[in-house]
Backbone as numpy.savetxt, mean C-alpha at the origin, in Angstrom:
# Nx Ny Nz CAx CAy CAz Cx Cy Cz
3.51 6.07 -7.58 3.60 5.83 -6.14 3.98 4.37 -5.91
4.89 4.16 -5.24 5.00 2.21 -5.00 5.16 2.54 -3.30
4.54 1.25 -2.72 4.18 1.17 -1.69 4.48 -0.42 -1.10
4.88 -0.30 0.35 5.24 -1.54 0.53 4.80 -1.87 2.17
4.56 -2.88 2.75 4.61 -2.95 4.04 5.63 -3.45 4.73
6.02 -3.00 5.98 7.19 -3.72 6.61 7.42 -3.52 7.95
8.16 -4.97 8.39 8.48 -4.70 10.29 9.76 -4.43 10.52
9.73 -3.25 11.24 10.54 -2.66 12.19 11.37 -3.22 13.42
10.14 -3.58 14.37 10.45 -3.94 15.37 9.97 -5.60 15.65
10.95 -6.26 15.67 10.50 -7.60 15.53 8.95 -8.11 16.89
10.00 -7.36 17.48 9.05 -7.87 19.23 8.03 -6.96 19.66
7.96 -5.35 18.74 6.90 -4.42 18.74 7.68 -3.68 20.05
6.81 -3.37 20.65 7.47 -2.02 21.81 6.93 -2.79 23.28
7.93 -2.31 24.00 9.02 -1.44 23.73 10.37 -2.34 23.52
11.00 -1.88 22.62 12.08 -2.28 21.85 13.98 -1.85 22.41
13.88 -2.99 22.66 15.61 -3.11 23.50 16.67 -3.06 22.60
17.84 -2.77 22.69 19.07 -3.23 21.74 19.61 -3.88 22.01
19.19 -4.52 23.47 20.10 -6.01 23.70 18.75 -7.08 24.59
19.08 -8.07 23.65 18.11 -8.99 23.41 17.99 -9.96 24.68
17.38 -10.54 25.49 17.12 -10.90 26.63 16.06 -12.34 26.46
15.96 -13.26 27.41 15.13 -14.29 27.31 14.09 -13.90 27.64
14.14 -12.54 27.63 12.45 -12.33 28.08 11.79 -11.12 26.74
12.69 -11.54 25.95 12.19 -10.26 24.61 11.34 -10.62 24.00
10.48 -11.82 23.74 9.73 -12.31 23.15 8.50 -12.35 23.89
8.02 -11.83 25.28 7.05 -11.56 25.76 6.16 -10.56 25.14
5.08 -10.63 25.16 3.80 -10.45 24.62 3.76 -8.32 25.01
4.26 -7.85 23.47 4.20 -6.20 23.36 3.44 -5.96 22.27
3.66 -4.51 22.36 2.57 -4.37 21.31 3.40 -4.35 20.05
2.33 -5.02 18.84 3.25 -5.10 17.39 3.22 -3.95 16.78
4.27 -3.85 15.85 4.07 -2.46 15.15 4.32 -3.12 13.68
3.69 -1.96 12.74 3.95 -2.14 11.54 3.70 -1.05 10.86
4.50 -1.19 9.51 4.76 0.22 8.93 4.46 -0.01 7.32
3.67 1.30 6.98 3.57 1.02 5.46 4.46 2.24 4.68
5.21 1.54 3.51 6.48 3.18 3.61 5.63 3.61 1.99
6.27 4.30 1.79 5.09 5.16 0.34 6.19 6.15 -0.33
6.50 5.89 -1.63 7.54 6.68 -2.12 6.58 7.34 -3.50
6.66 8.51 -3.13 6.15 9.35 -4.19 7.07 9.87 -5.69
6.51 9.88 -6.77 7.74 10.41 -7.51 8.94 9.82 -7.43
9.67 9.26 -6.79 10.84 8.73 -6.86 11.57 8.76 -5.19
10.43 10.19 -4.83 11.90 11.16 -4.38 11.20 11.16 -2.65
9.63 11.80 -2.29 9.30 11.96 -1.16 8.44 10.68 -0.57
9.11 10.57 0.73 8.95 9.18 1.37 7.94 9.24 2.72
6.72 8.88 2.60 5.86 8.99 3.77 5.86 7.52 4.71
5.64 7.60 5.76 5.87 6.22 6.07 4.54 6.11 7.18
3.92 5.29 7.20 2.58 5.23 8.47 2.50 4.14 9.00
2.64 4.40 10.62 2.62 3.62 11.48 2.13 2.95 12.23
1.66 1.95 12.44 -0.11 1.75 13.11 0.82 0.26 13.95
-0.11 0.30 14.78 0.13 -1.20 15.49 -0.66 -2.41 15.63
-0.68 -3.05 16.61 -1.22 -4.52 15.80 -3.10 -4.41 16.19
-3.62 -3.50 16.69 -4.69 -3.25 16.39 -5.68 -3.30 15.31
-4.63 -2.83 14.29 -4.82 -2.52 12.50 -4.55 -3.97 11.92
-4.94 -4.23 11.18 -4.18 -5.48 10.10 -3.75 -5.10 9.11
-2.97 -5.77 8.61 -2.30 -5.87 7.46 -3.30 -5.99 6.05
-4.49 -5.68 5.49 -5.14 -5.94 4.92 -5.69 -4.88 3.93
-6.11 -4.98 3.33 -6.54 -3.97 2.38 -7.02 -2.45 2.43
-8.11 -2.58 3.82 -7.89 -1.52 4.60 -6.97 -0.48 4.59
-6.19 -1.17 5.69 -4.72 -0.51 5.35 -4.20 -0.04 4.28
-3.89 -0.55 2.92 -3.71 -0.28 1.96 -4.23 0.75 1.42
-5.67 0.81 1.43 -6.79 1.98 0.72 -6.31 2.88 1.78
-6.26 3.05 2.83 -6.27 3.85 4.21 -4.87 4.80 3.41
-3.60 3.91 3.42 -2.38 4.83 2.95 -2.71 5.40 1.49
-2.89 4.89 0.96 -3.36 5.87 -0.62 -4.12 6.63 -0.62
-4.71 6.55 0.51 -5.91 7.70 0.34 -4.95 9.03 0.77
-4.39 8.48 1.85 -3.46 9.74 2.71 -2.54 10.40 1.86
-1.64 9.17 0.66 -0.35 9.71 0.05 -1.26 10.53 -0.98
-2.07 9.83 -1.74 -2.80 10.99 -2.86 -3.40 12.51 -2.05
-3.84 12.32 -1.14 -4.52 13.84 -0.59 -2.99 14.51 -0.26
-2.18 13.67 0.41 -0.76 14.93 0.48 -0.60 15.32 -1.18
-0.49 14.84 -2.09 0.01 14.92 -3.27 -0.88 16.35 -3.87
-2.43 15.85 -3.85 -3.19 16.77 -4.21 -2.89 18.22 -3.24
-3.28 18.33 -1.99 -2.73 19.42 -1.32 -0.93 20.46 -2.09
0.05 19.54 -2.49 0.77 19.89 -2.55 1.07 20.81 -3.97
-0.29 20.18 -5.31 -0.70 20.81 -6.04 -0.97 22.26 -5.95
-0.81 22.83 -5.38 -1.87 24.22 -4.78 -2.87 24.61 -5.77
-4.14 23.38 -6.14 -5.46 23.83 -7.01 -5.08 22.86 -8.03
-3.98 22.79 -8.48 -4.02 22.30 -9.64 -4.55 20.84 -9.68
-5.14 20.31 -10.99 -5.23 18.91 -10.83 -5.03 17.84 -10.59
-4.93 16.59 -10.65 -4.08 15.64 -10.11 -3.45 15.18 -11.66
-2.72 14.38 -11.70 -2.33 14.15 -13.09 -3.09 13.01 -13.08
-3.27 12.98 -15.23 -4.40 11.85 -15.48 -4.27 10.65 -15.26
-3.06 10.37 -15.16 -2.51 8.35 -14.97 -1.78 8.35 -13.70
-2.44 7.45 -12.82 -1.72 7.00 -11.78 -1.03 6.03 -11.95
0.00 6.02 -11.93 0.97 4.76 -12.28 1.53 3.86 -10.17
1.19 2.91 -10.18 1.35 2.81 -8.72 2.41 0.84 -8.87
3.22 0.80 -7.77 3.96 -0.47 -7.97 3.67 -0.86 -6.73
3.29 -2.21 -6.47 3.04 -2.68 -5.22 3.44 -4.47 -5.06
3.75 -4.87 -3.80 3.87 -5.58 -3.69 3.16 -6.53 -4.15
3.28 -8.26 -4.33 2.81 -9.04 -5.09 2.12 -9.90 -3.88
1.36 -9.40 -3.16 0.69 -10.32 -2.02 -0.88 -9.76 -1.85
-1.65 -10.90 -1.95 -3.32 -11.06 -1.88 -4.19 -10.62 -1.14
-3.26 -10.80 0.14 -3.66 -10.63 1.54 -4.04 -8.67 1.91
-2.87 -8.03 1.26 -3.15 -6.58 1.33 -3.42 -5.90 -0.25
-2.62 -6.44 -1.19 -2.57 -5.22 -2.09 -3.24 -6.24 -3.46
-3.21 -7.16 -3.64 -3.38 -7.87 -5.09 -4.59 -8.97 -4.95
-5.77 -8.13 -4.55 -7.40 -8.64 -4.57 -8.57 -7.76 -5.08
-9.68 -8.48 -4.87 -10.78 -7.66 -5.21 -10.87 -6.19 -5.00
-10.84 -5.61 -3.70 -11.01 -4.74 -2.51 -10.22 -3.52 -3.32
-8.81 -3.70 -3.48 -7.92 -2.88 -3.88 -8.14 -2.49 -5.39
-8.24 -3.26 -6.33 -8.79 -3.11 -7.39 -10.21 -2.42 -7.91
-11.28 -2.66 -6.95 -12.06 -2.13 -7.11 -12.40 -0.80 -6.66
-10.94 -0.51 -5.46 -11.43 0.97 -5.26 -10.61 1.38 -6.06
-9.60 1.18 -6.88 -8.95 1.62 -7.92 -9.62 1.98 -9.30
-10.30 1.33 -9.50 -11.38 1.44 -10.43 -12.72 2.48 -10.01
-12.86 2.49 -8.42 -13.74 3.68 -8.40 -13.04 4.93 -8.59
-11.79 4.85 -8.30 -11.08 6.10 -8.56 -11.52 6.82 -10.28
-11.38 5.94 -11.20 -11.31 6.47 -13.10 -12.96 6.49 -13.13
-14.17 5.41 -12.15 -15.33 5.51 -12.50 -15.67 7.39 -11.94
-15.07 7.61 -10.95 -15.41 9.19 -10.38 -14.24 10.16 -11.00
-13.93 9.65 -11.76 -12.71 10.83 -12.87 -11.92 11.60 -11.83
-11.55 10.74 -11.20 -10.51 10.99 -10.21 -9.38 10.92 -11.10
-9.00 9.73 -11.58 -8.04 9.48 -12.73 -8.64 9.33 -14.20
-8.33 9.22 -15.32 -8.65 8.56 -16.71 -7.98 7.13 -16.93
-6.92 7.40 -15.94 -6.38 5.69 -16.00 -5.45 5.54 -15.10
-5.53 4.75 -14.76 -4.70 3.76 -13.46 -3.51 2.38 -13.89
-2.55 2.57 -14.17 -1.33 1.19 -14.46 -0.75 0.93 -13.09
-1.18 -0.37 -12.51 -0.46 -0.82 -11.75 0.16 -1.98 -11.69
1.33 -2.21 -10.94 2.71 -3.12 -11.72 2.88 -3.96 -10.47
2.65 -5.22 -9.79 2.57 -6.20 -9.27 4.13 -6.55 -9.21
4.69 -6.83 -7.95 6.53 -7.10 -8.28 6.15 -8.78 -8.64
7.17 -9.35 -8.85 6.66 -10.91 -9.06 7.80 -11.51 -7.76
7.05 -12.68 -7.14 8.09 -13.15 -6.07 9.42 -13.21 -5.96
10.09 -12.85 -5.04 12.15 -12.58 -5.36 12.32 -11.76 -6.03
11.30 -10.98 -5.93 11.84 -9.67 -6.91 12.83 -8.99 -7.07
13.99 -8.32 -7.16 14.87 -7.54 -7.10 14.58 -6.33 -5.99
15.06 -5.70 -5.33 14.72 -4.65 -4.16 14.55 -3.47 -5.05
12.94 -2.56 -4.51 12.78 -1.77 -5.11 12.87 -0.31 -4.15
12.62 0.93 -4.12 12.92 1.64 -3.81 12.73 1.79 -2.06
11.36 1.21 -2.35 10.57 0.97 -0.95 11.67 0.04 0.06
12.41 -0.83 -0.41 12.66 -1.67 0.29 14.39 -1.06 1.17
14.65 -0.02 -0.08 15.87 0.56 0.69 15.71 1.74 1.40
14.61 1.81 1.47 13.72 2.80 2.54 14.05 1.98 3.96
13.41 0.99 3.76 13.23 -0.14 4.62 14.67 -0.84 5.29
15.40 -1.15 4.59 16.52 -0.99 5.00 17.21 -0.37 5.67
17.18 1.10 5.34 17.92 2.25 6.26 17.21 1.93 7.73
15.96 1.99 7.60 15.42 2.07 8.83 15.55 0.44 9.92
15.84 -0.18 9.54 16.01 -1.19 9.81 17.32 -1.44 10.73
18.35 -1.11 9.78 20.15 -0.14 10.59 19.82 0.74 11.65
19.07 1.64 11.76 19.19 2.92 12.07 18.27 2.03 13.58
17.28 1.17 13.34 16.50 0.46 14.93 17.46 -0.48 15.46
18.39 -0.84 14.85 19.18 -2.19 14.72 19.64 -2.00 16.48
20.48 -0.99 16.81 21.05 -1.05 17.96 20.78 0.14 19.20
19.70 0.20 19.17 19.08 1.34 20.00 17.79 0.97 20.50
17.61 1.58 21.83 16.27 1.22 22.40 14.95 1.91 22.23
13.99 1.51 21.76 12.57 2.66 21.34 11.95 2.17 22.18
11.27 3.36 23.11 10.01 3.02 24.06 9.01 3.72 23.82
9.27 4.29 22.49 7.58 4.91 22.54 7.29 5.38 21.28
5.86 5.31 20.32 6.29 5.55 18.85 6.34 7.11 18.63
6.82 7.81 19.51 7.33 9.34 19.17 9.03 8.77 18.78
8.95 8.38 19.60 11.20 8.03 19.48 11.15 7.09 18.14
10.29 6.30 17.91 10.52 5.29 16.85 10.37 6.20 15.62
9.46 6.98 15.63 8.91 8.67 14.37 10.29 9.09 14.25
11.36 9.96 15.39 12.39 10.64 15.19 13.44 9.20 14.84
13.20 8.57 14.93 14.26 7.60 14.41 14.19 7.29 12.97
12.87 7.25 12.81 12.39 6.98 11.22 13.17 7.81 10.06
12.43 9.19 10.47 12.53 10.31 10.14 14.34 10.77 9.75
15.30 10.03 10.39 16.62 10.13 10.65 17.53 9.31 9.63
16.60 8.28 9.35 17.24 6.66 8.86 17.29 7.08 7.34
16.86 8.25 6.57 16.65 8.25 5.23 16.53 9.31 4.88
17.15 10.04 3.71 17.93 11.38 3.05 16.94 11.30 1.76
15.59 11.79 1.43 15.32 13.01 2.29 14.83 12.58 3.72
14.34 13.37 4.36 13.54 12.33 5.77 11.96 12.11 5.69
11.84 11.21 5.66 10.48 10.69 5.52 9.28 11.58 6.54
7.87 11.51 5.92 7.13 12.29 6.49 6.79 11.15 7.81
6.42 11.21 8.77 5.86 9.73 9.28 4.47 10.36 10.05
3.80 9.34 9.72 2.31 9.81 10.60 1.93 8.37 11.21
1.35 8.33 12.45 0.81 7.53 12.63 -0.40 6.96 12.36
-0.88 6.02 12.41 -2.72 5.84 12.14 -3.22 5.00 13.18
-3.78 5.53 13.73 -4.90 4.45 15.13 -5.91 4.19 14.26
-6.90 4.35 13.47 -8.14 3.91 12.57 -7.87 3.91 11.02
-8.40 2.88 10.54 -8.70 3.36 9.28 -10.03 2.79 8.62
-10.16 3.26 7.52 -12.14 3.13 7.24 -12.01 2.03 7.06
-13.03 1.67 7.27 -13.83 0.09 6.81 -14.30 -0.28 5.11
-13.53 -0.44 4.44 -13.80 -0.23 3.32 -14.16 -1.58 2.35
-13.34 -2.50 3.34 -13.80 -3.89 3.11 -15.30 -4.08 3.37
-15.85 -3.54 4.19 -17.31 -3.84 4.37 -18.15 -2.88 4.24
-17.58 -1.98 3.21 -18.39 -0.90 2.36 -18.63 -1.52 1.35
-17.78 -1.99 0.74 -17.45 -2.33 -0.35 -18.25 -4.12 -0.48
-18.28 -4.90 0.55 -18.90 -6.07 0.24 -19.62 -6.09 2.18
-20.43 -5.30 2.16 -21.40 -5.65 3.51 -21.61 -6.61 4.49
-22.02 -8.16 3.48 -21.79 -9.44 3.81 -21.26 -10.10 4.10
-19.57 -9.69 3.96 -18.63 -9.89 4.19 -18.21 -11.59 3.22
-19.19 -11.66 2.37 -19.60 -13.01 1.46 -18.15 -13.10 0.82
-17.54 -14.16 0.51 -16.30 -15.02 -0.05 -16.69 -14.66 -1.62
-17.99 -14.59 -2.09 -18.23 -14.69 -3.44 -18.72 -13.14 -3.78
-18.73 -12.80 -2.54 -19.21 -10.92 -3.18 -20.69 -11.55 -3.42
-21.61 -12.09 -3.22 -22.89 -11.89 -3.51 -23.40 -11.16 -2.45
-24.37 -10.39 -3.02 -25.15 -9.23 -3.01 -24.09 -8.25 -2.90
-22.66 -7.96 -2.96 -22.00 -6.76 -3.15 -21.96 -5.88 -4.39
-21.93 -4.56 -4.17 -21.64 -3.63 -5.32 -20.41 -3.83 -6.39
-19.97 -4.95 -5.44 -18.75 -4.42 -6.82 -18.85 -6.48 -6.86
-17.96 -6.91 -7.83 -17.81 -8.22 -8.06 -15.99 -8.68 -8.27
-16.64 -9.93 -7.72 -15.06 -10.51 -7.30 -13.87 -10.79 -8.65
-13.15 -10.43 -8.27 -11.96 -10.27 -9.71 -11.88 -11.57 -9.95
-11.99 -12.38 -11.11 -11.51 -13.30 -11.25 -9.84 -13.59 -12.83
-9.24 -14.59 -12.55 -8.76 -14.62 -13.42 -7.37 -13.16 -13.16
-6.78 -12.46 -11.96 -6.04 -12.05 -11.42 -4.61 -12.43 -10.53
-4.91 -13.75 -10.39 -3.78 -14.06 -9.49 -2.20 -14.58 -10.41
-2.48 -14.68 -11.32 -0.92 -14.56 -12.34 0.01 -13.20 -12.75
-1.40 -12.28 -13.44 -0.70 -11.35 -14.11 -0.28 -10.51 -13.28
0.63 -9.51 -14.25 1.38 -8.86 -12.68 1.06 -7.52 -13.17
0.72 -6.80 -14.32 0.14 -5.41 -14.96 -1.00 -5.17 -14.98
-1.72 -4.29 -14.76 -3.09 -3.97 -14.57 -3.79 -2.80 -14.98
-4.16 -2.37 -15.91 -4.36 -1.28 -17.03 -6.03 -0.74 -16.57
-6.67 0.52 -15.85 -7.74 0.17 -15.44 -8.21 2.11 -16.35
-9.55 1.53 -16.87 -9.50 2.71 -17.91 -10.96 2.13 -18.52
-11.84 3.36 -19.41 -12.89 3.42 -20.25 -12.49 2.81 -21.20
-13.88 1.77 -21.54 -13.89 1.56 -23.03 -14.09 2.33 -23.78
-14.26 2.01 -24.87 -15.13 3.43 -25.41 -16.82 3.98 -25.53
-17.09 2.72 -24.92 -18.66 2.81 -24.08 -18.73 3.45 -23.14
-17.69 4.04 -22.72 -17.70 4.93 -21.23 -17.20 3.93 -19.90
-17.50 2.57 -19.69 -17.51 1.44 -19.04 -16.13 1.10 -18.41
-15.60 1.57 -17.45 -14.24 1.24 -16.52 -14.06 -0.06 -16.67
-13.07 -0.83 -17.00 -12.57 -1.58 -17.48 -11.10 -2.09 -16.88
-11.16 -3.66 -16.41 -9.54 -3.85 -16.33 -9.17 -4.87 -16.46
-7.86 -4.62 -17.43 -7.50 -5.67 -18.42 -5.82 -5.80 -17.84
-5.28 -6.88 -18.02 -4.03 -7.14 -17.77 -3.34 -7.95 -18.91
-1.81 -7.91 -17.79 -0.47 -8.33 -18.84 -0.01 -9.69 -17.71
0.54 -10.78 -18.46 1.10 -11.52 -17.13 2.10 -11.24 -17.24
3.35 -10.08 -17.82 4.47 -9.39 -17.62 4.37 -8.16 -18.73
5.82 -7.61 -18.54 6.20 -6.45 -19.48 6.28 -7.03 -20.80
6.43 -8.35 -20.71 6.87 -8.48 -22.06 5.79 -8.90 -23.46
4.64 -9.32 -22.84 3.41 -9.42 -23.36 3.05 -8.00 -24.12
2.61 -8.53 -25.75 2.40 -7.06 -26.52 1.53 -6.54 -26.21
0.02 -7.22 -26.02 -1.19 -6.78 -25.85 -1.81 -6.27 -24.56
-2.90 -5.92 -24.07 -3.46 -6.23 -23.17 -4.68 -7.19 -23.60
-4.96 -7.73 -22.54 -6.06 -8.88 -22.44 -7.54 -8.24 -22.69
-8.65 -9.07 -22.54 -9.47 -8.66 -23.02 -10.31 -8.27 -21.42
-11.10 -7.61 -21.16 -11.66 -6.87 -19.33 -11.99 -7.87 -18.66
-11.46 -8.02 -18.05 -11.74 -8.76 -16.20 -12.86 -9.15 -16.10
-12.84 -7.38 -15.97 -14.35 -7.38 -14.66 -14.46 -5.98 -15.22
């Protein structure tokens, strides 16, 4: 699954195709997280500036793209390795929060193992981003006043057509996950990643003590993995 966030509408809604000294007045923001499954099926979720950009969010769409995935199974299992590519930013996808519900995923044998692949800054454009693109053309010169028209526009901009759902809520998982809302995670269940902000591979899996474990690469080209995190 690789996953990315991105803006649509610079000025949020409602959205003009011809730009005015008054376009920069105070609308509502929108933002979109796009989600490419397999290669091939493209979900995209839409929330506005109510939501943040934050981890939340993040857990919020994976939770959604894995339950479509599982549903689409009819019974069958999920497969054992989630392999997932995500953007290289702190703020939503490459912190404690995200990692650790990633790791609750293999601690509840949801998965046996989890590889996730960090882009590194200037990355080359990955699938997500020519998702992003189309849709980007396709808002470029047309007016959206409402996020039903911005959905059928979405939905239009990209072969296959993307599923699009919107989201008004998503769980609180940041303050499930650390209560206190503490900088250092004290008194939280889970503990703060340290020694994460370089590498860009992330290998999350049993020792052979049973003990979920995650160890990294600071690229592809590194033979080993490192010795556990956290």
């Amino acid at each position: 699954i690789a996953m990315d966030g991105t803006d649509q509408l610079a000025f949020g809604f409602p959205h003009f195709k011809e730009l005015t000294k008054d376009t920069k007045k105070e609308r509502l923001g929108s933002k979109l997280v796009v989600c490419v499954v397999n290669g091939e099926d493209v979900v995209v979720y839409d929330t506005l500036d109510n939501i943040r950009g934050d981890p939340n969010l993040t857990i919020e769409a994976l939770q959604r793209v894995l339950k479509r995935v599982e549903e689409s199974l009819d019974g069958k299992p999920l497969p054992k390795t989630l392999f997932l590519l995500l953007d290289n930013c702190w703020r939503e996808n490459k912190n404690s929060y995200v990692l650790a519900w990633l790791a609750w995923y293999v601690e509840r044998d949801v998965f046996g193992r989890i590889q996730v692949t960090f882009l590194p800054v200037g990355h080359t454009h990955m699938l997500c981003d020519q998702v992003s693109s189309r849709m980007s053309i396709a808002v470029r010169r047309v007016c959206v006043h409402s996020r039903s028209a911005f959905a059928d526009i979405l939905r239009g901009a990209y072969t296959p057509a993307p599923e699009v759902e919107h989201l008004d809520l998503v769980a609180g998982v940041k303050k499930f996950l650390n209560p206190r809302g503490s900088a250092t995670f004290a008194g939280a269940p889970i503990k703060q990643a340290d020694g994460c902000s370089l590498p860009l591979h992330f290998l999350i899996k049993r020792d052979r003590t049973g003990v979920v474990t995650i160890r990294t690469k600071d690229t592809h080209l590194d033979p080993n993995w490192s010795d556990p995190k956290c």
